């Protein structure tokens, strides 16, 4: 048994299918931003080693993933109008997600 359940953010609960690359980047940024005890974002030098001064982020609390549930698919772009290529890879809507690889690396 894990000490904590899986903790992360999923797109469906907030956006359903109205999702795009910029919205996901904004959620990633929100997950990692350091905040003080009142929730105000901190702007500290990156080399600050003072744990109290650094504040806390959702990431530091264990929320370590972002997931896109639906809305990324390239509907009709796959084999016979599906969302999958011949080898089973899901297609991606390049208008909503111009660079899925860069987003994953972000």
CSV table of N, CA, C and O in Angstrom, one decimal:
chain,number,residue,atom,x,y,z
A,1,UNK,N,0.8,-1.2,0.0
A,1,UNK,CA,0.0,0.0,0.0
A,1,UNK,C,0.9,1.2,0.0
A,1,UNK,O,1.8,1.4,0.8
A,2,UNK,N,0.5,2.2,-0.8
A,2,UNK,CA,1.3,3.4,-0.9
A,2,UNK,C,0.9,4.3,0.3
A,2,UNK,O,-0.2,4.3,0.8
A,3,UNK,N,1.9,5.1,0.7
A,3,UNK,CA,1.7,6.1,1.7
A,3,UNK,C,0.6,7.2,1.3
A,3,UNK,O,-0.2,7.6,2.1
A,4,UNK,N,0.6,7.5,0.0
A,4,UNK,CA,-0.3,8.5,-0.5
A,4,UNK,C,-0.9,8.0,-1.8
A,4,UNK,O,-0.2,7.2,-2.5
A,5,UNK,N,-2.1,8.4,-2.2
A,5,UNK,CA,-2.6,8.0,-3.5
A,5,UNK,C,-1.8,8.7,-4.6
A,5,UNK,O,-1.1,9.7,-4.3
A,6,UNK,N,-2.0,8.3,-5.8
A,6,UNK,CA,-1.4,9.1,-6.9
A,6,UNK,C,-1.9,10.5,-6.9
A,6,UNK,O,-3.1,10.7,-6.7
A,7,UNK,N,-1.0,11.5,-7.0
A,7,UNK,CA,-1.4,12.9,-6.9
A,7,UNK,C,-1.0,13.6,-8.2
A,7,UNK,O,0.2,13.6,-8.5
A,8,UNK,N,-1.9,14.3,-8.8
A,8,UNK,CA,-1.6,15.0,-10.0
A,8,UNK,C,-2.8,15.8,-10.5
A,8,UNK,O,-3.8,15.9,-9.8
A,9,UNK,N,-2.7,16.4,-11.6
A,9,UNK,CA,-3.7,17.2,-12.2
A,9,UNK,C,-4.2,16.6,-13.5
A,9,UNK,O,-3.3,16.2,-14.3
A,10,UNK,N,-5.5,16.5,-13.7
A,10,UNK,CA,-6.0,16.0,-15.0
A,10,UNK,C,-6.9,17.0,-15.6
A,10,UNK,O,-7.6,17.7,-15.0
A,11,UNK,N,-6.8,17.1,-17.0
A,11,UNK,CA,-7.4,18.1,-17.7
A,11,UNK,C,-8.9,18.1,-17.7
A,11,UNK,O,-9.6,19.1,-17.8
A,12,UNK,N,-9.5,16.9,-17.7
A,12,UNK,CA,-10.9,16.7,-17.9
A,12,UNK,C,-11.8,17.5,-16.8
A,12,UNK,O,-12.8,18.1,-17.1
A,13,UNK,N,-11.3,17.5,-15.6
A,13,UNK,CA,-12.1,18.1,-14.5
A,13,UNK,C,-12.3,19.6,-14.7
A,13,UNK,O,-13.2,20.2,-14.2
A,14,UNK,N,-11.3,20.2,-15.3
A,14,UNK,CA,-11.3,21.7,-15.5
A,14,UNK,C,-11.8,22.1,-16.9
A,14,UNK,O,-12.6,23.0,-17.0
A,15,UNK,N,-11.3,21.4,-17.9
A,15,UNK,CA,-11.5,21.9,-19.3
A,15,UNK,C,-12.4,20.9,-20.2
A,15,UNK,O,-12.7,21.3,-21.3
A,16,UNK,N,-12.6,19.7,-19.8
A,16,UNK,CA,-13.3,18.7,-20.6
A,16,UNK,C,-12.5,18.6,-21.9
A,16,UNK,O,-11.3,18.4,-21.9
A,17,UNK,N,-13.1,18.9,-23.1
A,17,UNK,CA,-12.3,18.8,-24.3
A,17,UNK,C,-11.8,20.2,-24.8
A,17,UNK,O,-11.2,20.2,-25.9
A,18,UNK,N,-12.1,21.2,-24.1
A,18,UNK,CA,-11.7,22.6,-24.5
A,18,UNK,C,-10.2,22.8,-24.0
A,18,UNK,O,-10.0,23.7,-23.2
A,19,UNK,N,-9.3,22.0,-24.5
A,19,UNK,CA,-7.9,22.0,-24.1
A,19,UNK,C,-7.0,22.4,-25.2
A,19,UNK,O,-7.3,22.1,-26.4
A,20,UNK,N,-5.8,23.0,-24.9
A,20,UNK,CA,-4.8,23.2,-25.9
A,20,UNK,C,-3.5,23.3,-25.2
A,20,UNK,O,-3.4,23.2,-23.9
A,21,UNK,N,-2.4,23.5,-26.0
A,21,UNK,CA,-1.1,23.5,-25.4
A,21,UNK,C,-0.8,24.6,-24.4
A,21,UNK,O,-0.2,24.4,-23.4
A,22,UNK,N,-1.3,25.8,-24.7
A,22,UNK,CA,-1.1,26.9,-23.8
A,22,UNK,C,-1.8,26.7,-22.4
A,22,UNK,O,-1.3,27.0,-21.4
A,23,UNK,N,-3.0,26.1,-22.4
A,23,UNK,CA,-3.7,25.8,-21.2
A,23,UNK,C,-2.9,24.8,-20.3
A,23,UNK,O,-2.8,24.9,-19.1
A,24,UNK,N,-2.4,23.8,-21.0
A,24,UNK,CA,-1.6,22.8,-20.3
A,24,UNK,C,-0.3,23.4,-19.7
A,24,UNK,O,0.0,23.1,-18.6
A,25,UNK,N,0.4,24.2,-20.5
A,25,UNK,CA,1.6,24.9,-20.0
A,25,UNK,C,1.2,25.7,-18.7
A,25,UNK,O,2.0,25.8,-17.8
A,26,UNK,N,0.1,26.4,-18.8
A,26,UNK,CA,-0.3,27.2,-17.6
A,26,UNK,C,-0.5,26.3,-16.4
A,26,UNK,O,-0.2,26.7,-15.3
A,27,UNK,N,-1.1,25.2,-16.6
A,27,UNK,CA,-1.3,24.2,-15.4
A,27,UNK,C,0.1,23.7,-14.9
A,27,UNK,O,0.2,23.6,-13.7
A,28,UNK,N,1.0,23.4,-15.8
A,28,UNK,CA,2.3,23.0,-15.4
A,28,UNK,C,3.0,24.1,-14.6
A,28,UNK,O,3.5,23.8,-13.5
A,29,UNK,N,2.9,25.3,-15.1
A,29,UNK,CA,3.5,26.5,-14.3
A,29,UNK,C,2.8,26.6,-13.0
A,29,UNK,O,3.5,26.8,-12.0
A,30,UNK,N,1.5,26.4,-12.9
A,30,UNK,CA,0.8,26.6,-11.6
A,30,UNK,C,1.3,25.5,-10.6
A,30,UNK,O,1.3,25.7,-9.4
A,31,UNK,N,1.5,24.3,-11.1
A,31,UNK,CA,1.9,23.2,-10.3
A,31,UNK,C,3.3,23.4,-9.7
A,31,UNK,O,3.5,22.9,-8.5
A,32,UNK,N,4.2,24.1,-10.3
A,32,UNK,CA,5.6,24.2,-9.8
A,32,UNK,C,5.9,25.5,-9.2
A,32,UNK,O,6.9,25.7,-8.5
A,33,UNK,N,5.0,26.5,-9.3
A,33,UNK,CA,5.3,27.8,-8.7
A,33,UNK,C,5.3,27.7,-7.2
A,33,UNK,O,4.5,27.0,-6.5
A,34,UNK,N,6.3,28.4,-6.6
A,34,UNK,CA,6.5,28.4,-5.2
A,34,UNK,C,5.6,29.5,-4.6
A,34,UNK,O,5.6,30.6,-5.1
A,35,UNK,N,4.9,29.2,-3.5
A,35,UNK,CA,4.0,30.1,-2.8
A,35,UNK,C,4.4,30.2,-1.3
A,35,UNK,O,4.8,29.2,-0.8
A,36,UNK,N,4.1,31.3,-0.8
A,36,UNK,CA,4.2,31.5,0.7
A,36,UNK,C,3.0,30.9,1.4
A,36,UNK,O,2.1,30.4,0.7
A,37,UNK,N,3.0,31.0,2.7
A,37,UNK,CA,1.9,30.4,3.5
A,37,UNK,C,0.5,31.0,3.1
A,37,UNK,O,-0.5,30.3,3.3
A,38,UNK,N,0.4,32.2,2.6
A,38,UNK,CA,-0.8,32.8,2.2
A,38,UNK,C,-1.3,32.4,0.8
A,38,UNK,O,-2.4,32.8,0.4
A,39,UNK,N,-0.4,31.8,0.1
A,39,UNK,CA,-0.7,31.4,-1.3
A,39,UNK,C,-0.2,32.3,-2.3
A,39,UNK,O,-0.4,32.2,-3.5
A,40,UNK,N,0.5,33.4,-1.9
A,40,UNK,CA,1.1,34.3,-2.8
A,40,UNK,C,2.4,33.8,-3.5
A,40,UNK,O,3.2,33.3,-2.8
A,41,UNK,N,2.4,33.8,-4.8
A,41,UNK,CA,3.6,33.3,-5.5
A,41,UNK,C,4.9,34.1,-5.0
A,41,UNK,O,4.9,35.3,-4.8
A,42,UNK,N,6.0,33.3,-4.9
A,42,UNK,CA,7.2,33.9,-4.4
A,42,UNK,C,8.1,34.2,-5.7
A,42,UNK,O,8.1,33.4,-6.6
A,43,UNK,N,8.9,35.2,-5.6
A,43,UNK,CA,9.9,35.5,-6.6
A,43,UNK,C,11.2,35.7,-5.9
A,43,UNK,O,11.6,36.7,-5.4
A,44,UNK,N,11.9,34.5,-5.9
A,44,UNK,CA,13.2,34.5,-5.2
A,44,UNK,C,14.3,34.1,-6.2
A,44,UNK,O,14.0,33.4,-7.2
A,45,UNK,N,15.5,34.4,-5.9
A,45,UNK,CA,16.6,33.9,-6.7
A,45,UNK,C,16.6,32.4,-6.8
A,45,UNK,O,16.3,31.7,-5.8
A,46,UNK,N,16.9,31.9,-8.0
A,46,UNK,CA,16.9,30.4,-8.1
A,46,UNK,C,17.9,29.7,-7.2
A,46,UNK,O,17.7,28.5,-7.0
A,47,UNK,N,18.9,30.4,-6.8
A,47,UNK,CA,19.9,29.8,-6.0
A,47,UNK,C,19.6,29.8,-4.5
A,47,UNK,O,20.4,29.5,-3.6
A,48,UNK,N,18.4,30.3,-4.1
A,48,UNK,CA,18.0,30.4,-2.7
A,48,UNK,C,17.9,29.0,-2.1
A,48,UNK,O,17.2,28.1,-2.6
A,49,UNK,N,18.7,28.7,-1.0
A,49,UNK,CA,18.6,27.4,-0.4
A,49,UNK,C,17.8,27.4,0.9
A,49,UNK,O,17.8,26.4,1.6
A,50,UNK,N,17.3,28.5,1.3
A,50,UNK,CA,16.5,28.6,2.5
A,50,UNK,C,15.1,28.0,2.3
A,50,UNK,O,14.3,28.5,1.5
A,51,UNK,N,14.9,26.8,2.9
A,51,UNK,CA,13.6,26.1,2.7
A,51,UNK,C,12.4,26.9,3.0
A,51,UNK,O,11.4,26.9,2.3
A,52,UNK,N,12.5,27.7,4.1
A,52,UNK,CA,11.3,28.5,4.5
A,52,UNK,C,11.1,29.6,3.4
A,52,UNK,O,10.0,29.9,3.0
A,53,UNK,N,12.2,30.2,3.0
A,53,UNK,CA,12.1,31.3,2.0
A,53,UNK,C,11.6,30.8,0.7
A,53,UNK,O,10.9,31.5,-0.1
A,54,UNK,N,12.0,29.6,0.3
A,54,UNK,CA,11.6,29.0,-1.0
A,54,UNK,C,10.1,28.8,-1.1
A,54,UNK,O,9.5,28.7,-2.1
A,55,UNK,N,9.4,28.6,0.1
A,55,UNK,CA,8.0,28.3,0.0
A,55,UNK,C,7.7,26.9,-0.4
A,55,UNK,O,8.5,26.0,-0.2
A,56,UNK,N,6.5,26.7,-0.8
A,56,UNK,CA,6.0,25.4,-1.2
A,56,UNK,C,5.2,25.4,-2.5
A,56,UNK,O,4.6,26.4,-2.8
A,57,UNK,N,5.3,24.4,-3.2
A,57,UNK,CA,4.6,24.2,-4.5
A,57,UNK,C,3.7,23.0,-4.4
A,57,UNK,O,3.9,22.1,-3.6
A,58,UNK,N,2.8,22.9,-5.3
A,58,UNK,CA,2.0,21.6,-5.4
A,58,UNK,C,3.0,20.4,-5.7
A,58,UNK,O,2.8,19.4,-5.2
A,59,UNK,N,4.0,20.7,-6.5
A,59,UNK,CA,4.9,19.7,-6.8
A,59,UNK,C,5.7,19.2,-5.6
A,59,UNK,O,5.8,18.0,-5.3
A,60,UNK,N,6.1,20.1,-4.8
A,60,UNK,CA,6.8,19.8,-3.5
A,60,UNK,C,5.9,19.0,-2.5
A,60,UNK,O,6.4,18.3,-1.7
A,61,UNK,N,4.6,19.2,-2.7
A,61,UNK,CA,3.6,18.4,-1.8
A,61,UNK,C,3.3,17.1,-2.4
A,61,UNK,O,2.5,16.3,-1.8
A,62,UNK,N,3.8,16.7,-3.6
A,62,UNK,CA,3.6,15.4,-4.1
A,62,UNK,C,2.8,15.3,-5.4
A,62,UNK,O,2.6,14.3,-6.0
A,63,UNK,N,2.2,16.5,-5.8
A,63,UNK,CA,1.5,16.5,-7.1
A,63,UNK,C,2.4,16.6,-8.2
A,63,UNK,O,2.9,17.6,-8.6
A,64,UNK,N,2.8,15.4,-8.7
A,64,UNK,CA,3.9,15.3,-9.6
A,64,UNK,C,3.6,15.0,-11.1
A,64,UNK,O,4.4,14.6,-11.9
A,65,UNK,N,2.3,15.1,-11.5
A,65,UNK,CA,2.0,14.8,-12.9
A,65,UNK,C,0.9,15.7,-13.4
A,65,UNK,O,0.0,16.2,-12.6
A,66,UNK,N,0.9,15.8,-14.7
A,66,UNK,CA,-0.2,16.5,-15.4
A,66,UNK,C,-0.7,15.6,-16.5
A,66,UNK,O,0.2,14.9,-17.2
A,67,UNK,N,-2.0,15.4,-16.6
A,67,UNK,CA,-2.5,14.5,-17.6
A,67,UNK,C,-3.5,15.1,-18.5
A,67,UNK,O,-4.4,15.9,-18.0
A,68,UNK,N,-3.4,14.9,-19.8
A,68,UNK,CA,-4.4,15.3,-20.8
A,68,UNK,C,-5.4,14.1,-21.0
A,68,UNK,O,-5.0,13.1,-21.6
A,69,UNK,N,-6.6,14.2,-20.5
A,69,UNK,CA,-7.5,13.1,-20.7
A,69,UNK,C,-8.1,13.0,-22.1
A,69,UNK,O,-8.2,11.9,-22.6
A,70,UNK,N,-8.6,14.1,-22.6
A,70,UNK,CA,-9.3,14.0,-23.9
A,70,UNK,C,-9.2,15.4,-24.5
A,70,UNK,O,-9.0,16.4,-23.8
A,71,UNK,N,-9.3,15.5,-25.8
A,71,UNK,CA,-9.3,16.8,-26.5
A,71,UNK,C,-8.0,17.0,-27.3
A,71,UNK,O,-7.9,18.0,-28.0
A,72,UNK,N,-7.0,16.2,-27.1
A,72,UNK,CA,-5.8,16.3,-27.8
A,72,UNK,C,-5.8,15.6,-29.2
A,72,UNK,O,-5.0,15.8,-30.0
A,73,UNK,N,-6.8,14.7,-29.3
A,73,UNK,CA,-6.8,13.8,-30.5
A,73,UNK,C,-7.0,14.5,-31.8
A,73,UNK,O,-7.7,15.5,-31.9
A,74,UNK,N,-6.4,14.0,-32.8
A,74,UNK,CA,-6.7,14.4,-34.2
A,74,UNK,C,-7.8,13.7,-34.8
A,74,UNK,O,-7.6,12.7,-35.5
A,75,UNK,N,-9.0,14.0,-34.4
A,75,UNK,CA,-10.2,13.2,-34.8
A,75,UNK,C,-10.3,13.2,-36.3
A,75,UNK,O,-10.2,14.2,-37.0
A,76,UNK,N,-10.4,12.0,-36.8
A,76,UNK,CA,-10.6,11.7,-38.2
A,76,UNK,C,-9.2,11.7,-39.0
A,76,UNK,O,-9.2,11.5,-40.2
A,77,UNK,N,-8.1,11.9,-38.3
A,77,UNK,CA,-6.8,12.0,-38.9
A,77,UNK,C,-6.2,10.6,-39.1
A,77,UNK,O,-5.2,10.4,-39.7
A,78,UNK,N,-6.7,9.6,-38.4
A,78,UNK,CA,-6.1,8.3,-38.4
A,78,UNK,C,-6.7,7.4,-39.6
A,78,UNK,O,-7.4,7.8,-40.5
A,79,UNK,N,-6.4,6.1,-39.5
A,79,UNK,CA,-6.8,5.1,-40.5
A,79,UNK,C,-8.3,5.1,-40.5
A,79,UNK,O,-9.0,5.0,-39.4
A,80,UNK,N,-8.9,5.1,-41.7
A,80,UNK,CA,-10.4,5.1,-41.9
A,80,UNK,C,-11.2,6.0,-41.0
A,80,UNK,O,-12.2,5.7,-40.5
A,81,UNK,N,-10.6,7.2,-40.8
A,81,UNK,CA,-11.3,8.3,-40.0
A,81,UNK,C,-11.3,8.1,-38.5
A,81,UNK,O,-12.0,8.8,-37.8
A,82,UNK,N,-10.4,7.2,-38.1
A,82,UNK,CA,-10.2,7.0,-36.6
A,82,UNK,C,-9.3,8.1,-36.1
A,82,UNK,O,-8.8,9.0,-36.8
A,83,UNK,N,-8.9,7.9,-34.8
A,83,UNK,CA,-7.9,8.8,-34.2
A,83,UNK,C,-6.5,8.1,-34.0
A,83,UNK,O,-5.6,8.6,-33.4
A,84,UNK,N,-6.4,6.9,-34.7
A,84,UNK,CA,-5.1,6.1,-34.6
A,84,UNK,C,-4.5,5.9,-35.9
A,84,UNK,O,-5.2,5.7,-36.9
A,85,UNK,N,-3.2,5.9,-35.9
A,85,UNK,CA,-2.4,5.6,-37.2
A,85,UNK,C,-2.5,4.1,-37.3
A,85,UNK,O,-3.0,3.3,-36.5
A,86,UNK,N,-1.9,3.6,-38.4
A,86,UNK,CA,-1.9,2.2,-38.7
A,86,UNK,C,-1.3,1.3,-37.6
A,86,UNK,O,-1.6,0.2,-37.4
A,87,UNK,N,-0.2,1.9,-37.0
A,87,UNK,CA,0.4,1.1,-35.9
A,87,UNK,C,-0.2,1.3,-34.5
A,87,UNK,O,0.3,0.9,-33.5
A,88,UNK,N,-1.3,2.0,-34.5
A,88,UNK,CA,-2.0,2.2,-33.2
A,88,UNK,C,-1.7,3.4,-32.4
A,88,UNK,O,-2.3,3.7,-31.4
A,89,UNK,N,-0.8,4.2,-32.9
A,89,UNK,CA,-0.4,5.5,-32.3
A,89,UNK,C,-1.5,6.5,-32.4
A,89,UNK,O,-2.1,6.7,-33.5
A,90,UNK,N,-1.9,7.1,-31.3
A,90,UNK,CA,-3.0,8.2,-31.4
A,90,UNK,C,-2.5,9.4,-32.2
A,90,UNK,O,-1.3,9.8,-32.1
A,91,UNK,N,-3.4,9.9,-33.0
A,91,UNK,CA,-3.0,11.2,-33.7
A,91,UNK,C,-3.3,12.3,-32.7
A,91,UNK,O,-4.0,12.3,-31.8
A,92,UNK,N,-2.6,13.5,-33.0
A,92,UNK,CA,-2.7,14.7,-32.2
A,92,UNK,C,-3.2,15.8,-33.0
A,92,UNK,O,-2.7,16.0,-34.2
A,93,UNK,N,-4.1,16.6,-32.5
A,93,UNK,CA,-4.6,17.7,-33.2
A,93,UNK,C,-3.6,18.8,-33.2
A,93,UNK,O,-3.3,19.4,-32.1
A,94,UNK,N,-2.9,19.0,-34.3
A,94,UNK,CA,-1.8,20.0,-34.4
A,94,UNK,C,-2.2,21.4,-34.3
A,94,UNK,O,-1.3,22.3,-34.0
A,95,UNK,N,-3.5,21.7,-34.4
A,95,UNK,CA,-3.9,23.1,-34.2
A,95,UNK,C,-4.0,23.4,-32.7
A,95,UNK,O,-3.6,24.5,-32.3
A,96,UNK,N,-4.4,22.5,-31.9
A,96,UNK,CA,-4.5,22.6,-30.5
A,96,UNK,C,-3.1,22.4,-29.8
A,96,UNK,O,-2.8,23.0,-28.8
A,97,UNK,N,-2.4,21.5,-30.3
A,97,UNK,CA,-1.1,21.1,-29.8
A,97,UNK,C,0.0,21.1,-30.9
A,97,UNK,O,0.3,20.0,-31.4
A,98,UNK,N,0.5,22.2,-31.2
A,98,UNK,CA,1.5,22.4,-32.3
A,98,UNK,C,2.7,21.5,-32.1
A,98,UNK,O,3.3,21.0,-33.1
A,99,UNK,N,3.1,21.3,-30.9
A,99,UNK,CA,4.3,20.4,-30.6
A,99,UNK,C,4.1,19.6,-29.4
A,99,UNK,O,4.6,20.0,-28.3
A,100,UNK,N,3.5,18.5,-29.5
A,100,UNK,CA,3.3,17.6,-28.3
A,100,UNK,C,4.6,17.2,-27.7
A,100,UNK,O,4.7,17.2,-26.5
A,101,UNK,N,5.6,16.9,-28.5
A,101,UNK,CA,6.9,16.5,-28.0
A,101,UNK,C,7.5,17.6,-27.1
A,101,UNK,O,7.9,17.4,-26.0
A,102,UNK,N,7.4,18.9,-27.5
A,102,UNK,CA,8.0,20.0,-26.7
A,102,UNK,C,7.1,20.2,-25.5
A,102,UNK,O,7.7,20.5,-24.4
A,103,UNK,N,5.9,20.0,-25.6
A,103,UNK,CA,5.0,20.1,-24.4
A,103,UNK,C,5.4,19.0,-23.4
A,103,UNK,O,5.5,19.3,-22.2
A,104,UNK,N,5.6,17.8,-23.8
A,104,UNK,CA,6.0,16.8,-22.8
A,104,UNK,C,7.3,17.1,-22.2
A,104,UNK,O,7.5,16.9,-21.0
A,105,UNK,N,8.2,17.7,-22.9
A,105,UNK,CA,9.5,18.0,-22.4
A,105,UNK,C,9.5,19.3,-21.5
A,105,UNK,O,10.3,19.5,-20.7
A,106,UNK,N,8.4,20.1,-21.7
A,106,UNK,CA,8.3,21.3,-20.9
A,106,UNK,C,8.2,21.1,-19.5
A,106,UNK,O,8.7,21.6,-18.6
